[in-house]
mmCIF file of C-alpha atoms in Angstrom:
data_model
loop_
_atom_site.group_PDB
_atom_site.id
_atom_site.type_symbol
_atom_site.label_atom_id
_atom_site.label_comp_id
_atom_site.label_asym_id
_atom_site.label_seq_id
_atom_site.Cartn_x
_atom_site.Cartn_y
_atom_site.Cartn_z
ATOM 1 C CA HIS Q 1 56.317 82.665 93.416
ATOM 2 C CA LYS Q 2 56.113 79.807 90.912
ATOM 3 C CA TRP Q 3 52.747 80.985 89.620
ATOM 4 C CA THR Q 4 54.019 84.572 89.274
ATOM 5 C CA GLU Q 5 57.106 83.389 87.400
ATOM 6 C CA TRP Q 6 54.935 81.291 85.056
ATOM 7 C CA LEU Q 7 52.630 84.256 84.457
ATOM 8 C CA VAL Q 8 55.487 86.605 83.614
ATOM 9 C CA GLU Q 9 57.344 84.073 81.452
ATOM 10 C CA THR Q 10 54.384 82.791 79.435
ATOM 11 C CA GLN Q 11 51.597 85.377 79.480
ATOM 12 C CA TYR Q 12 53.007 88.885 79.969
ATOM 13 C CA ALA Q 13 54.256 89.470 76.406
ATOM 14 C CA LYS Q 14 50.990 88.143 74.952
ATOM 15 C CA HIS Q 15 48.810 90.600 76.850
ATOM 16 C CA VAL Q 16 50.954 93.549 77.977
ATOM 17 C CA TRP Q 17 52.612 95.587 75.232
ATOM 18 C CA LEU Q 18 53.085 99.201 74.215
ATOM 19 C CA PRO Q 19 51.609 100.458 70.937
ATOM 20 C CA LYS Q 20 54.341 100.157 68.292
ATOM 21 C CA THR Q 21 52.847 100.435 64.815
ATOM 22 C CA VAL Q 22 51.499 103.661 63.372
ATOM 23 C CA GLU Q 23 47.990 102.166 63.438
ATOM 24 C CA GLN Q 24 48.251 101.125 67.102
ATOM 25 C CA ILE Q 25 49.618 104.530 68.135
ATOM 26 C CA GLU Q 26 46.956 106.395 66.145
ATOM 27 C CA HIS Q 27 44.192 104.264 67.659
ATOM 28 C CA VAL Q 28 45.254 105.016 71.248
ATOM 29 C CA THR Q 29 46.116 108.689 70.725
ATOM 30 C CA GLY Q 30 42.961 109.212 68.629
ATOM 31 C CA VAL Q 31 40.708 108.209 71.505
ATOM 32 C CA TYR Q 32 42.663 110.357 73.977
ATOM 33 C CA GLU Q 33 42.362 113.280 71.542
ATOM 34 C CA LYS Q 34 38.565 112.854 71.431
ATOM 35 C CA LEU Q 35 38.642 112.906 75.237
ATOM 36 C CA GLY Q 36 40.495 116.251 75.193
ATOM 37 C CA PHE Q 37 44.090 115.025 75.566
ATOM 38 C CA PRO Q 38 45.785 115.274 72.169
ATOM 39 C CA GLY Q 39 49.201 113.607 72.261
ATOM 40 C CA ALA Q 40 48.476 111.335 75.245
ATOM 41 C CA ILE Q 41 49.539 107.707 74.783
ATOM 42 C CA CYS Q 42 48.668 106.291 78.217
ATOM 43 C CA SER Q 43 47.784 106.920 81.854
ATOM 44 C CA ILE Q 44 50.271 105.877 84.552
ATOM 45 C CA ASP Q 45 49.919 105.330 88.290
ATOM 46 C CA GLY Q 46 51.260 103.159 91.072
ATOM 47 C CA VAL Q 47 49.256 100.020 91.851
ATOM 48 C CA HIS Q 48 49.612 98.729 95.414
ATOM 49 C CA VAL Q 49 49.363 95.009 96.143
ATOM 50 C CA HIS Q 50 48.707 94.082 99.775
ATOM 51 C CA TRP Q 51 51.658 92.190 101.290
ATOM 52 C CA ASN Q 52 49.935 90.015 103.840
ATOM 53 C CA ARG Q 53 53.132 88.399 105.192
ATOM 54 C CA CYS Q 54 55.363 91.433 105.402
ATOM 55 C CA PRO Q 55 58.069 90.842 108.039
ATOM 56 C CA CYS Q 56 57.780 93.189 111.040
ATOM 57 C CA LYS Q 57 61.235 94.641 110.370
ATOM 58 C CA GLN Q 58 60.109 95.770 106.903
ATOM 59 C CA TRP Q 59 56.686 97.112 107.901
ATOM 60 C CA ALA Q 60 57.705 100.804 107.949
ATOM 61 C CA ALA Q 61 59.228 100.674 104.455
ATOM 62 C CA HIS Q 62 56.141 99.034 103.021
ATOM 63 C CA LYS Q 63 53.306 100.823 104.842
ATOM 64 C CA GLY Q 64 52.200 103.845 102.880
ATOM 65 C CA LYS Q 65 48.989 105.827 102.685
ATOM 66 C CA GLU Q 66 46.999 102.594 102.428
ATOM 67 C CA GLY Q 67 47.708 101.928 106.119
ATOM 68 C CA TYR Q 68 48.997 98.377 105.574
ATOM 69 C CA PRO Q 69 52.145 96.970 103.920
ATOM 70 C CA THR Q 70 52.142 96.796 100.136
ATOM 71 C CA ARG Q 71 54.391 96.244 97.166
ATOM 72 C CA VAL Q 72 53.837 98.809 94.423
ATOM 73 C CA TYR Q 73 54.175 98.587 90.642
ATOM 74 C CA ASN Q 74 53.958 101.440 88.140
ATOM 75 C CA VAL Q 75 51.261 100.500 85.623
ATOM 76 C CA ALA Q 76 50.434 102.221 82.320
ATOM 77 C CA VAL Q 77 47.026 101.686 80.720
ATOM 78 C CA ASP Q 78 45.252 103.002 77.653
ATOM 79 C CA HIS Q 79 41.815 104.670 77.581
ATOM 80 C CA SER Q 80 40.051 101.294 77.790
ATOM 81 C CA ARG Q 81 42.174 100.192 80.788
ATOM 82 C CA ARG Q 82 44.191 97.714 78.722
ATOM 83 C CA ILE Q 83 47.524 97.302 80.470
ATOM 84 C CA LEU Q 84 50.341 98.575 78.262
ATOM 85 C CA HIS Q 85 53.288 98.431 80.661
ATOM 86 C CA VAL Q 86 54.191 97.328 84.182
ATOM 87 C CA THR Q 87 57.492 98.025 85.898
ATOM 88 C CA ASP Q 88 59.716 94.986 85.838
ATOM 89 C CA HIS Q 89 59.898 94.768 89.627
ATOM 90 C CA SER Q 90 57.892 95.931 92.614
ATOM 91 C CA HIS Q 91 58.937 98.523 95.161
ATOM 92 C CA PRO Q 92 58.170 98.988 98.858
ATOM 93 C CA GLY Q 93 54.703 100.494 99.222
ATOM 94 C CA ALA Q 94 55.893 103.573 101.126
ATOM 95 C CA ARG Q 95 57.871 104.831 98.101
ATOM 96 C CA SER Q 96 56.505 107.863 96.297
ATOM 97 C CA ASP Q 97 55.403 107.996 92.659
ATOM 98 C CA LYS Q 98 58.344 110.305 91.979
ATOM 99 C CA THR Q 99 60.766 107.648 93.248
ATOM 100 C CA LEU Q 100 59.061 104.916 91.205
ATOM 101 C CA ALA Q 101 59.274 107.060 88.070
ATOM 102 C CA ARG Q 102 63.087 107.136 88.231
ATOM 103 C CA SER Q 103 63.327 103.396 87.541
ATOM 104 C CA ASP Q 104 60.348 102.982 85.196
ATOM 105 C CA ASP Q 105 61.584 102.137 81.671
ATOM 106 C CA LEU Q 106 58.515 103.704 80.037
ATOM 107 C CA ILE Q 107 58.739 107.023 81.896
ATOM 108 C CA VAL Q 108 62.520 107.224 81.509
ATOM 109 C CA GLY Q 109 62.258 106.330 77.817
ATOM 110 C CA MET Q 110 59.660 109.034 77.207
ATOM 111 C CA HIS Q 111 61.618 111.661 79.179
ATOM 112 C CA GLU Q 112 64.843 110.863 77.328
ATOM 113 C CA GLY Q 113 63.164 110.858 73.918
ATOM 114 C CA GLU Q 114 63.677 107.147 73.248
ATOM 115 C CA LEU Q 115 59.942 106.385 73.021
ATOM 116 C CA TYR Q 116 57.379 108.193 70.864
ATOM 117 C CA SER Q 117 59.634 111.237 70.405
ATOM 118 C CA GLN Q 118 59.003 111.475 66.639
ATOM 119 C CA VAL Q 119 55.198 111.284 66.820
ATOM 120 C CA GLU Q 120 53.570 114.662 66.169
ATOM 121 C CA PHE Q 121 50.235 116.035 67.325
ATOM 122 C CA GLU Q 122 48.375 119.340 67.091
ATOM 123 C CA VAL Q 123 47.174 121.571 69.911
ATOM 124 C CA PHE Q 124 45.191 124.781 69.817
ATOM 125 C CA ARG Q 125 46.716 128.044 71.001
ATOM 126 C CA ASP Q 126 44.710 130.680 72.851
ATOM 127 C CA ASP Q 127 44.234 132.624 69.586
ATOM 128 C CA GLY Q 128 42.661 129.577 67.845
ATOM 129 C CA THR Q 129 45.655 128.709 65.686
ATOM 130 C CA THR Q 130 47.291 125.316 65.945
ATOM 131 C CA LYS Q 131 50.771 124.339 67.001
ATOM 132 C CA THR Q 132 52.517 121.051 66.165
ATOM 133 C CA ILE Q 133 54.225 119.312 69.075
ATOM 134 C CA LYS Q 134 56.606 116.394 68.694
ATOM 135 C CA GLY Q 135 56.639 113.607 71.282
ATOM 136 C CA LEU Q 136 53.751 111.895 73.060
ATOM 137 C CA TYR Q 137 53.092 112.109 76.801
ATOM 138 C CA ALA Q 138 51.461 110.157 79.613
ATOM 139 C CA LEU Q 139 48.684 111.329 81.901
ATOM 140 C CA VAL Q 140 49.724 111.108 85.547
ATOM 141 C CA ASP Q 141 48.568 112.347 88.937
ATOM 142 C CA GLY Q 142 50.224 114.947 91.142
ATOM 143 C CA GLY Q 143 52.828 112.570 92.600
ATOM 144 C CA TYR Q 144 54.934 112.325 89.440
ATOM 145 C CA PRO Q 145 57.629 114.681 88.127
ATOM 146 C CA VAL Q 146 55.852 116.847 85.579
ATOM 147 C CA LYS Q 147 56.807 119.155 82.744
ATOM 148 C CA SER Q 148 54.536 120.640 80.108
ATOM 149 C CA PRO Q 149 53.942 118.635 76.926
ATOM 150 C CA GLY Q 150 56.319 119.778 74.212
ATOM 151 C CA ALA Q 151 58.956 121.060 76.628
ATOM 152 C CA PRO Q 152 62.443 119.729 75.858
ATOM 153 C CA GLY Q 153 62.976 116.367 77.520
ATOM 154 C CA SER Q 154 59.382 116.155 78.699
ATOM 155 C CA LYS Q 155 56.864 113.483 77.912
ATOM 156 C CA ILE Q 156 54.736 113.515 81.062
ATOM 157 C CA ALA Q 157 51.741 115.745 81.698
ATOM 158 C CA ILE Q 158 49.522 116.171 84.702
ATOM 159 C CA ALA Q 159 45.815 115.520 84.711
ATOM 160 C CA GLY Q 160 44.049 116.121 87.989
ATOM 161 C CA SER Q 161 45.790 116.025 91.329
ATOM 162 C CA SER Q 162 46.541 113.476 93.994
#
């Protein structure tokens, strides 16, 4: 635990940070737009870390689809896999993405309009005209709560399925 504490205290803020300036946001969203996802700021998923010394009494709570006990963190990355955000604590590996999302500051902040809610982007309608949408979104898999981009209170979109 000492190494983990040192890592979090001295290195995390240097290497893990969300885009904040207009230039940083435009860089990340610009690449996603070229990839066909205008308005996307990141991709989010749960990352499972094997818990080799899980106590027997906690095995069931920590054994998920991986088949062995894990601790899981929600991790957000940009298009180049640079880590932008990690949940501030791990969860038992058997928890679903939907459960993790409820306590993830990034997801909650985007859903509640506290993060990236004033950033605008354009999408094409079926008739070829454009529509301006306010508020960026994250790409997630089928395990997360999802609403369409631009819907009130929504900043998460689905890409693919689990």
